[in-house]
Coordinates of C-alpha atoms in Angstrom, one line a residue:
Chain A
M2 CA 140.4 59.8 104.3
S3 CA 140.5 56.4 105.6
E4 CA 139.2 53.2 104.5
H5 CA 136.6 53.4 106.7
G6 CA 135.9 57.4 107.2
H7 CA 135.9 58.1 110.4
G8 CA 134.2 61.3 111.2
A9 CA 135.7 64.6 111.3
D10 CA 137.8 64.4 107.9
V11 CA 135.0 63.6 105.9
E12 CA 133.5 67.1 104.9
N13 CA 135.3 68.1 101.6
T14 CA 135.7 64.8 100.5
I15 CA 131.8 64.0 100.7
W16 CA 131.1 67.2 98.9
M17 CA 133.5 67.1 96.2
R18 CA 132.7 63.8 95.4
A19 CA 129.3 64.5 95.8
A20 CA 129.5 67.1 92.9
L21 CA 131.5 64.4 91.0
F22 CA 128.7 62.1 91.0
G23 CA 126.0 64.9 90.3
T24 CA 128.2 66.1 87.4
I25 CA 128.5 62.5 86.2
F26 CA 124.5 62.1 86.3
M27 CA 124.0 65.5 84.4
V28 CA 126.2 64.2 81.3
I29 CA 124.7 61.0 81.4
G30 CA 121.3 62.5 81.2
V31 CA 121.9 65.2 79.2
L32 CA 123.6 63.0 76.3
A33 CA 120.8 60.2 76.7
Y34 CA 118.5 63.1 75.9
G35 CA 120.3 64.6 72.9
V36 CA 121.3 61.1 71.7
M37 CA 117.5 59.2 72.3
G38 CA 115.1 62.1 73.3
V39 CA 116.2 64.3 70.4
G40 CA 118.7 63.1 67.5
V41 CA 116.9 59.4 67.4
A42 CA 113.6 60.6 68.4
N43 CA 113.6 63.3 65.5
A44 CA 114.9 60.8 62.7
K45 CA 112.2 58.7 64.3
H46 CA 109.0 61.4 64.1
Q47 CA 110.5 62.1 60.5
A48 CA 109.6 58.6 59.8
Y49 CA 106.2 58.6 61.5
D50 CA 105.1 61.8 59.7
D51 CA 106.0 59.7 56.6
A52 CA 104.0 56.8 57.6
H53 CA 100.9 59.3 58.7
H54 CA 101.2 60.5 55.2
E55 CA 101.5 57.2 53.8
Y56 CA 98.4 56.0 55.7
D57 CA 96.5 59.0 55.1
K58 CA 97.4 58.5 51.3
A59 CA 96.1 55.0 51.6
K60 CA 92.9 56.0 53.2
E61 CA 92.1 58.2 50.6
D62 CA 92.9 56.0 48.1
L63 CA 90.5 53.4 48.9
K64 CA 87.8 56.0 49.1
V65 CA 88.4 57.3 45.8
A66 CA 88.1 53.7 44.6
V67 CA 84.7 53.0 46.4
S68 CA 83.3 55.9 45.2
N69 CA 84.4 55.1 41.7
G70 CA 82.7 51.9 41.8
A71 CA 85.9 49.7 41.7
T72 CA 85.8 45.7 41.3
Q73 CA 85.8 43.9 44.6
D74 CA 89.7 42.4 43.9
E75 CA 90.8 46.3 43.6
I76 CA 88.9 47.6 46.5
A77 CA 90.1 44.2 48.6
H78 CA 93.7 44.8 47.4
L79 CA 93.5 49.2 48.5
E80 CA 92.0 47.4 52.2
E81 CA 95.3 45.5 52.2
L82 CA 97.0 48.5 51.7
E83 CA 95.6 50.5 53.8
E84 CA 95.8 47.8 56.8
E85 CA 99.4 47.8 56.3
A86 CA 100.0 51.3 56.3
H87 CA 97.9 51.8 59.2
H88 CA 100.3 49.0 60.7
H89 CA 103.3 50.7 59.6
Y90 CA 101.8 53.7 61.3
V91 CA 101.3 52.2 64.2
E92 CA 104.9 50.9 64.4
A93 CA 106.6 53.9 63.7
H94 CA 104.6 55.9 66.2
L95 CA 105.5 53.6 68.8
S96 CA 109.0 53.2 68.2
Y97 CA 108.9 57.4 68.3
L98 CA 107.8 57.2 71.0
T99 CA 110.2 54.2 72.6
W100 CA 113.1 56.8 71.9
R101 CA 111.4 60.2 73.1
T102 CA 110.2 58.4 76.5
A103 CA 113.2 56.9 76.8
G104 CA 115.6 60.3 76.7
V105 CA 112.9 62.3 78.5
T106 CA 113.0 59.7 81.1
I107 CA 116.7 59.4 81.4
L108 CA 117.4 63.2 81.9
L109 CA 114.6 63.6 84.3
M110 CA 115.8 60.3 86.3
C111 CA 119.4 62.2 86.0
V112 CA 118.1 65.1 87.4
V113 CA 116.5 64.1 90.2
Y114 CA 119.7 61.6 91.0
A115 CA 122.1 64.8 90.7
L116 CA 119.8 66.7 93.2
F117 CA 119.6 64.3 95.6
I118 CA 123.5 63.7 95.3
G119 CA 123.9 67.2 95.6
F120 CA 121.7 68.4 98.2
G121 CA 122.8 65.2 100.6
G122 CA 126.6 66.3 99.8
F123 CA 126.0 69.9 100.8
M124 CA 123.9 69.1 103.9
N125 CA 127.1 66.8 105.1
S126 CA 129.4 69.4 104.1
I127 CA 127.9 71.8 106.1
Q128 CA 127.9 70.2 109.5
P129 CA 130.7 71.5 112.0
S130 CA 133.2 68.7 112.5
G131 CA 132.2 68.1 116.1
D132 CA 128.7 66.5 114.7
H133 CA 130.8 64.0 112.0
G134 CA 132.1 61.7 115.2
D135 CA 130.7 58.7 115.9
D136 CA 128.1 60.2 118.3
H137 CA 125.8 60.6 115.3
G138 CA 122.7 58.7 116.5
H139 CA 124.2 55.5 116.6
G140 CA 126.1 55.6 119.8
D141 CA 129.5 54.6 119.8
E142 CA 132.4 52.6 121.0
Y143 CA 133.3 55.0 123.7
G144 CA 130.4 54.0 125.2
H145 CA 128.2 57.8 124.7
E146 CA 124.2 57.3 124.8
H147 CA 122.6 56.7 121.6
H148 CA 120.7 60.3 120.8
G149 CA 117.9 59.1 118.4
S150 CA 117.3 60.5 115.0
S151 CA 114.8 62.8 114.5
S152 CA 114.4 61.9 110.9
P153 CA 111.9 59.4 110.8
I154 CA 109.5 62.0 112.3
V155 CA 110.5 64.9 110.2
F156 CA 110.1 62.3 107.0
A157 CA 106.9 61.4 108.3
L158 CA 105.5 64.7 108.7
G159 CA 106.9 65.8 105.5
I160 CA 104.6 62.5 103.6
M161 CA 102.1 63.8 105.5
L162 CA 101.9 67.4 104.4
F163 CA 102.4 66.4 100.7
L164 CA 99.4 63.7 100.7
M165 CA 97.5 66.2 102.3
G166 CA 98.1 68.6 99.4
F167 CA 98.1 65.7 97.2
P168 CA 94.8 66.4 95.7
M169 CA 95.1 69.9 95.0
F170 CA 98.9 69.3 93.9
V171 CA 96.9 66.8 90.9
D172 CA 94.4 69.8 90.1
A173 CA 97.4 72.3 89.7
A174 CA 99.7 69.6 87.7
K175 CA 96.3 69.1 85.2
A176 CA 96.0 73.3 85.0
M177 CA 99.5 73.5 84.1
L178 CA 99.2 70.8 81.6
M179 CA 96.4 73.2 80.5
T180 CA 93.9 70.4 80.3
D181 CA 90.2 71.7 81.5
A182 CA 90.6 71.3 85.2
G183 CA 90.6 74.1 87.6
G184 CA 93.5 74.9 89.9
S185 CA 96.5 77.4 89.7
I186 CA 100.2 76.6 90.9
G187 CA 99.5 78.1 94.3
D188 CA 97.1 74.9 94.9
M189 CA 100.4 73.1 94.7
G190 CA 102.2 74.8 98.0
L191 CA 101.3 72.1 100.9
S192 CA 102.8 69.1 98.8
L193 CA 106.0 71.4 97.9
L194 CA 106.4 72.3 101.2
G195 CA 106.2 68.5 102.1
L196 CA 108.4 67.7 99.7
I197 CA 110.9 70.3 101.0
I198 CA 110.9 68.4 104.8
V199 CA 111.0 65.2 103.2
A200 CA 114.2 66.2 101.6
I201 CA 115.5 68.1 104.8
G202 CA 114.6 64.8 106.6
V203 CA 116.4 62.2 103.8
A204 CA 119.4 64.5 103.9
N205 CA 120.0 64.4 108.0
W206 CA 119.3 60.8 107.7
W207 CA 122.0 60.6 105.1
R208 CA 124.1 63.1 107.6
E209 CA 123.9 60.7 110.6
D210 CA 124.0 57.5 108.9
L211 CA 127.1 57.8 106.6
P212 CA 130.1 58.4 109.2
F213 CA 128.7 55.1 111.1
I214 CA 131.0 52.1 110.6
G215 CA 128.8 49.7 112.7
H216 CA 129.5 50.4 116.3
G217 CA 126.6 51.1 118.7
E218 CA 124.0 49.5 116.5
Q219 CA 120.8 49.5 118.8
I220 CA 119.6 45.9 120.2
A221 CA 116.0 45.9 121.4
T222 CA 116.0 44.7 125.2
S223 CA 112.5 43.6 125.4
H224 CA 110.2 41.0 124.0
P225 CA 109.3 40.1 121.1
F226 CA 112.5 41.4 119.3
E227 CA 114.9 41.1 122.4
G228 CA 118.3 40.4 121.2
Q229 CA 117.6 41.8 118.0
H230 CA 118.4 44.8 115.8
I231 CA 116.0 47.4 116.5
R232 CA 116.7 48.8 112.8
K233 CA 115.9 45.5 111.2
A234 CA 112.8 44.7 113.0
G235 CA 111.7 48.5 112.5
L236 CA 112.0 47.7 108.8
W237 CA 110.3 44.2 108.9
V238 CA 107.2 46.2 110.5
F239 CA 107.7 48.7 108.0
L240 CA 107.3 46.3 105.1
M241 CA 104.5 44.7 106.7
S242 CA 103.0 48.3 106.4
E243 CA 103.7 48.4 102.7
V244 CA 102.3 44.5 102.4
M245 CA 98.9 46.2 103.5
V246 CA 99.4 49.3 101.0
F247 CA 99.8 46.6 98.1
A248 CA 96.5 44.8 99.4
T249 CA 94.5 47.4 99.1
F250 CA 95.5 47.6 95.4
F251 CA 94.8 43.9 94.6
S252 CA 91.7 43.8 96.9
S253 CA 90.0 47.1 94.6
Y254 CA 91.8 45.2 91.4
L255 CA 89.8 41.9 92.3
R256 CA 86.6 44.0 93.1
M257 CA 86.9 45.6 89.8
R258 CA 87.8 42.9 87.7
T259 CA 84.9 40.2 89.4
E260 CA 82.6 43.0 88.3
W261 CA 83.8 43.4 84.4
C262 CA 83.1 41.2 81.1
T263 CA 86.7 40.7 80.1
Y264 CA 87.6 38.9 77.0
W265 CA 88.6 35.9 79.1
Q266 CA 85.3 36.2 81.1
V267 CA 83.3 35.9 77.4
Q268 CA 85.6 33.3 76.5
D269 CA 85.0 31.4 79.5
G270 CA 81.4 31.4 78.8
N271 CA 80.4 33.7 81.7
P272 CA 76.4 34.1 81.4
N273 CA 76.4 37.6 82.6
C274 CA 78.6 38.7 79.3
S275 CA 77.8 38.7 76.3
A276 CA 80.4 41.0 75.0
V277 CA 83.5 42.5 75.8
D278 CA 82.7 45.4 77.7
T279 CA 86.2 46.3 79.6
L280 CA 89.9 45.8 78.4
T281 CA 92.8 45.5 80.6
A282 CA 96.4 46.5 80.4
S283 CA 97.0 42.7 79.5
D284 CA 94.8 42.6 76.6
F285 CA 96.7 45.2 74.5
L286 CA 100.3 43.4 76.0
R287 CA 100.2 39.8 75.7
P288 CA 99.4 37.6 72.9
N289 CA 95.7 36.7 72.0
G290 CA 94.5 39.7 74.1
G291 CA 90.9 40.9 73.9
Q292 CA 89.8 43.4 72.0
M293 CA 86.6 46.1 72.4
V294 CA 84.7 48.3 69.4
L295 CA 84.2 51.5 70.7
E296 CA 81.5 53.7 69.8
D297 CA 82.8 55.4 66.7
G298 CA 83.6 51.9 65.5
T299 CA 87.4 52.2 66.3
I300 CA 88.9 48.6 67.5
I301 CA 91.2 48.6 70.1
G302 CA 93.4 46.3 71.8
G303 CA 94.1 42.6 70.7
Q304 CA 97.3 43.8 68.9
G305 CA 99.9 42.2 71.5
D306 CA 102.8 40.2 70.5
F307 CA 106.0 39.4 71.7
M308 CA 107.5 42.9 71.9
T309 CA 104.4 44.5 73.5
L310 CA 104.9 42.3 76.4
L311 CA 108.6 42.6 76.6
P312 CA 109.8 45.5 78.5
G313 CA 107.2 44.1 81.5
A314 CA 109.3 40.7 81.2
I315 CA 112.8 42.4 80.6
N316 CA 112.1 44.2 83.9
T317 CA 110.9 41.3 85.7
F318 CA 114.3 39.8 84.7
A319 CA 115.9 42.9 85.8
L320 CA 114.5 43.1 89.2
I321 CA 115.5 39.2 90.2
I322 CA 119.0 40.3 88.9
S323 CA 119.1 43.0 90.6
S324 CA 117.8 41.1 93.6
Y325 CA 120.9 38.8 92.9
T326 CA 123.4 41.9 92.6
I327 CA 122.1 43.0 96.0
V328 CA 122.8 39.8 97.7
L329 CA 126.2 39.6 96.0
A330 CA 127.0 43.2 97.6
L331 CA 126.0 42.1 100.9
K332 CA 127.8 38.7 100.7
T333 CA 131.2 40.7 100.0
A334 CA 130.8 43.2 102.2
K335 CA 130.3 40.5 104.7
A336 CA 132.9 38.3 103.7
H337 CA 135.8 37.1 106.0
H338 CA 138.5 36.8 103.9
W339 CA 137.4 38.2 100.6
E340 CA 139.6 37.4 97.4
A341 CA 139.3 39.1 94.1
P342 CA 137.8 36.8 91.3
K343 CA 140.0 36.1 88.6
G344 CA 140.0 36.8 85.0
F345 CA 137.5 39.7 83.8
M346 CA 135.4 40.1 87.0
G347 CA 138.7 40.7 88.8
K348 CA 139.6 43.6 86.5
I349 CA 136.3 45.2 87.8
M350 CA 136.0 44.0 90.7
P351 CA 140.0 44.6 92.2
T352 CA 139.2 45.1 95.7
Q353 CA 136.4 44.3 98.4
K354 CA 135.2 48.0 98.5
I355 CA 135.1 48.5 94.8
A356 CA 133.2 45.2 94.8
I357 CA 130.9 46.2 96.6
R358 CA 130.6 49.5 95.1
N359 CA 130.1 47.9 91.5
Y360 CA 127.2 45.6 92.7
L361 CA 125.4 48.1 94.0
I362 CA 125.8 50.1 90.9
A363 CA 124.5 47.0 88.7
T364 CA 121.7 46.9 91.0
F365 CA 121.1 50.8 90.4
I366 CA 121.7 50.0 86.8
L367 CA 119.0 47.6 86.6
G368 CA 116.5 49.5 89.1
S369 CA 116.8 52.5 86.1
L370 CA 116.2 50.2 83.4
F371 CA 113.2 49.2 85.2
I372 CA 111.9 52.8 85.3
V373 CA 112.5 53.7 81.8
L374 CA 111.0 50.6 80.5
K375 CA 108.0 51.2 82.5
L376 CA 107.4 54.3 81.3
I377 CA 107.9 53.7 77.6
E378 CA 105.6 50.7 78.1
W379 CA 103.0 53.3 79.7
S380 CA 103.6 55.7 76.6
H381 CA 102.7 52.7 74.1
L382 CA 99.4 51.8 76.3
V383 CA 98.5 55.4 76.3
A384 CA 98.7 56.2 72.6
E385 CA 97.2 52.6 72.0
G386 CA 94.1 54.1 73.9
F387 CA 94.4 52.4 77.3
D388 CA 94.8 55.6 79.8
I389 CA 94.0 56.5 83.3
G390 CA 90.3 57.6 82.7
T391 CA 88.6 54.5 83.3
Q392 CA 88.3 51.8 85.7
A393 CA 91.0 49.6 84.2
G394 CA 93.2 52.2 83.7
S395 CA 92.8 53.6 86.8
I396 CA 93.6 50.4 88.8
F397 CA 96.5 49.5 86.6
Y398 CA 98.4 53.2 86.9
I399 CA 97.6 53.3 90.3
A400 CA 99.1 49.8 91.1
T401 CA 102.0 49.8 88.8
G402 CA 102.6 53.7 89.5
A403 CA 102.9 53.3 93.1
H404 CA 105.3 50.1 92.8
G405 CA 107.5 52.2 90.2
L406 CA 107.2 55.1 93.1
H407 CA 109.1 52.6 95.4
V408 CA 111.2 51.3 92.6
F409 CA 112.5 55.0 92.2
I410 CA 112.7 55.9 95.7
G411 CA 114.6 52.6 96.5
L412 CA 117.1 54.0 93.6
L413 CA 117.4 57.1 95.6
V414 CA 118.3 55.1 98.7
M415 CA 120.6 53.0 96.5
L416 CA 122.5 56.5 95.2
Y417 CA 123.3 57.2 99.0
M418 CA 124.5 53.6 99.1
I419 CA 126.8 53.7 96.4
F420 CA 128.3 56.9 97.7
K421 CA 128.8 55.4 101.2
A422 CA 130.4 52.6 99.4
D423 CA 132.7 54.8 97.4
T424 CA 133.5 57.1 100.5
V425 CA 133.1 55.5 104.0
G426 CA 133.0 51.8 102.6
F427 CA 131.3 49.0 103.9
D428 CA 132.3 46.1 105.7
E429 CA 132.0 43.2 108.1
E430 CA 131.3 45.9 110.8
N431 CA 128.7 47.7 108.9
G432 CA 127.3 45.9 106.3
Q433 CA 124.1 45.4 107.5
G434 CA 123.2 48.5 105.9
I435 CA 123.3 46.9 102.9
E436 CA 121.2 44.0 104.3
Y437 CA 118.3 46.1 105.7
F438 CA 117.9 48.0 102.1
G439 CA 118.2 44.5 100.6
L440 CA 115.0 43.6 102.3
Y441 CA 113.3 46.6 100.9
W442 CA 114.8 46.0 97.8
H443 CA 113.5 42.4 97.9
F444 CA 110.3 43.4 99.1
V445 CA 109.8 45.4 95.9
D446 CA 110.9 42.2 94.0
L447 CA 108.3 40.3 95.7
A448 CA 105.4 42.8 95.0
W449 CA 106.4 42.3 91.4
V450 CA 105.9 39.0 91.4
A451 CA 102.4 39.3 92.4
I452 CA 101.8 42.6 90.1
F453 CA 103.4 41.4 86.8
P454 CA 101.3 38.5 86.5
A455 CA 97.9 39.9 88.0
F456 CA 98.4 43.1 85.5
Y457 CA 100.0 42.0 82.6
L458 CA 99.8 38.5 81.9
Y459 CA 96.1 37.4 83.2
Chain B
M14 CA 125.2 35.2 105.4
G15 CA 127.8 33.3 103.6
D16 CA 127.7 30.0 106.1
H17 CA 125.4 28.2 103.8
K18 CA 126.9 24.9 102.4
L19 CA 127.7 24.9 98.7
I20 CA 125.7 22.9 95.9
M21 CA 128.0 22.2 92.8
G22 CA 130.3 24.8 94.3
K23 CA 127.7 27.5 94.2
D24 CA 125.9 28.7 97.4
I25 CA 122.0 28.7 98.0
Y26 CA 121.6 32.3 96.6
F27 CA 123.0 31.5 93.5
W28 CA 120.6 28.5 93.0
N29 CA 117.6 30.3 94.1
F30 CA 118.5 32.9 91.6
V31 CA 118.8 30.2 88.7
V32 CA 115.3 28.9 90.1
L33 CA 113.9 32.2 90.1
M34 CA 115.1 33.1 86.4
I35 CA 113.8 29.6 85.4
F36 CA 110.2 29.8 86.7
T37 CA 110.3 33.5 85.1
I38 CA 110.3 31.9 81.9
F39 CA 107.9 29.7 82.4
E40 CA 105.4 32.6 83.5
V41 CA 106.1 34.5 80.5
G42 CA 106.1 31.5 78.2
A43 CA 102.6 30.2 79.4
V44 CA 101.1 33.5 78.0
Y45 CA 102.9 33.5 74.8
I46 CA 102.0 30.2 73.8
E47 CA 97.8 29.8 73.4
L48 CA 96.7 27.3 76.1
D49 CA 93.7 26.7 77.9
L50 CA 92.5 29.6 80.2
M51 CA 92.6 27.6 83.7
I52 CA 96.4 26.1 82.5
V53 CA 97.4 29.5 82.2
W54 CA 96.1 30.7 85.6
S55 CA 97.3 27.6 87.5
I56 CA 100.5 28.1 86.1
L57 CA 100.9 32.0 87.0
I58 CA 99.7 31.2 90.7
G59 CA 102.0 28.0 90.9
V60 CA 105.1 30.4 89.8
G61 CA 104.3 33.1 91.6
I62 CA 104.2 30.8 94.9
V63 CA 107.5 29.4 94.1
K64 CA 109.3 32.7 93.6
G65 CA 107.4 34.5 96.3
Y66 CA 108.7 31.6 98.6
G67 CA 112.0 31.8 96.9
I68 CA 112.6 35.8 97.6
A69 CA 111.1 35.8 101.1
A70 CA 112.8 32.6 102.6
Y71 CA 116.4 32.8 101.0
F72 CA 116.7 36.5 99.2
M73 CA 115.2 38.3 102.5
H74 CA 116.8 35.6 104.7
L75 CA 113.3 34.5 106.6
R76 CA 114.7 30.9 106.6
G77 CA 117.6 30.9 108.6
D78 CA 116.8 34.7 111.0
P79 CA 115.0 34.3 114.2
I80 CA 111.3 33.0 114.0
I81 CA 110.2 36.3 115.0
Y82 CA 110.7 37.8 112.1
L83 CA 108.5 35.3 110.3
R84 CA 105.8 35.8 112.5
T85 CA 106.1 39.4 111.7
A86 CA 105.8 38.7 107.9
L87 CA 102.8 36.3 108.6
F88 CA 101.4 39.2 110.7
P89 CA 99.4 41.0 108.1
V90 CA 98.1 37.9 106.4
L91 CA 95.0 37.8 108.2
F92 CA 94.1 41.4 107.3
V93 CA 95.2 40.7 103.7
L94 CA 92.8 37.8 103.2
L95 CA 90.3 39.8 104.8
M96 CA 90.7 42.8 102.5
L97 CA 91.0 40.3 99.2
W98 CA 87.9 38.4 100.5
G99 CA 85.7 41.8 102.1
I100 CA 86.1 44.1 99.8
G101 CA 87.8 42.1 96.2
L102 CA 84.9 39.3 96.1
S103 CA 81.8 40.7 98.0
N104 CA 80.3 43.9 98.8
P105 CA 78.3 44.9 95.4
G106 CA 78.9 48.6 94.6
A107 CA 82.1 49.2 96.3
V108 CA 83.3 50.7 93.1
T109 CA 81.0 52.5 91.5
G110 CA 79.1 53.5 94.5
L111 CA 82.1 55.6 96.5
P112 CA 80.8 58.7 97.9
E113 CA 81.8 61.9 96.1
W114 CA 83.8 63.2 98.4
C115 CA 86.2 60.1 97.7
T116 CA 86.5 61.1 94.1
P117 CA 86.9 65.2 94.1
N118 CA 86.5 66.5 90.5
W119 CA 87.5 63.0 89.1
D120 CA 84.4 62.6 86.6
Y121 CA 85.6 59.4 85.5
A122 CA 85.3 57.9 88.3
G123 CA 81.7 55.9 87.5
K124 CA 82.8 55.5 83.9
R125 CA 84.4 52.3 82.3

């Protein structure tokens, strides 16, 4: 295959490369699951069981001491021991959840990555060789007309069907999890059909874009984007529709938040709030968060410290660093005269093509880290009593989940970009692909700039 | 891309990255240190604006790209402000008063 992968000779290379990528992901996923999700998690579960036993024993000792009329000092000492045992019990539980969730999440992500890359590679390899020329939907240097692409409309149809069936999909998913919700697996049909159509749309888009080496980029010929790349203009319009999506979350959150008596409202002396009636995610995550007493006397919230906020903080840094690494990928692709860096960086980035690929891989790893840490954090929040069954939980999980979904979709697209960087390659001519994807990725970072303080810190 | 002048041997993207990292440390630090509510709030909003500007202007290249992209980016602002005001800060009962068809089988919809 040539450096730029001109059309007709890509089929077998693509399929073999896709199979290799898929195998690597499956190995990583299984290893991570085995080590973290089973090995370490089982050891942590043993520690959790021991801590549970110690806590039960401490509670029993206190109960016996009170019923036997022990002195105040003895009871105070036993209460201290019970508090300490409870603390160890919670810590052990969260530690177990951390490893278990990390292992399962990495496995599931790697399975999706492998399926995505395998399906896309397969769809590419079965195309007749005539379809792999430069007339793949972007026009070419021989003056062929642009044929347009059916992928967006196919993709949109799939999304529409998926969303139409989504309420039934949720009911069916809840039924499968053996909750009290009604619904059967057949209710997933419409959404699954939508997902299959989405997959076909994505694979078709991949087939069209992979051989694209920069010739025949469509240029807008009318106002207001005259002279601009149509793909870039379209992406900006798409991003602005995404702004509206996130604005709905923020306006809903603001509406709810102004109605709640949160810890900060009470602390601020709001005359309508005599006591805390709602805990937000930040009350569980940040230091000095609010507490609330439930009907059964259990106190929840207010346990936040450095460690509880750490995943969110790391994620913030991860997204910012990933924004920079994708800028570096683009900068490398667009460089007129690229020179390999010296020292260690020169060893891992010996050529321009490998440097672009490795910057994209760094971005990909940081994005994947974001998803893993987010799910670990969610598992901790649910274990501490902050679930989706409340208004505060509902808006938190929907808003941060929608953002996480955007990150994950971005990771799938990035996986394709890595694949293209590894096979066809990016250069000055077709580097705008990285630029346009970078715009999306920066937008995801921008959304997090608003979500992180609003939901995690405030 | 790549035609920006260098500052201390590094391009604007590098310095933008450094500023974003430093401001994120401020942001997280403001919550770790026990400060007055209004101060924390001011820091969070201030840092958010600086970080948002840094990402949009430099990483997303709105500074330097043709003005039409900035106009496109600003287009939804009016609608966003209307949503924040019209839904976020007014309309009592907008949350708990949702019609039943909006919350099928979700018995927790009206629960705190």
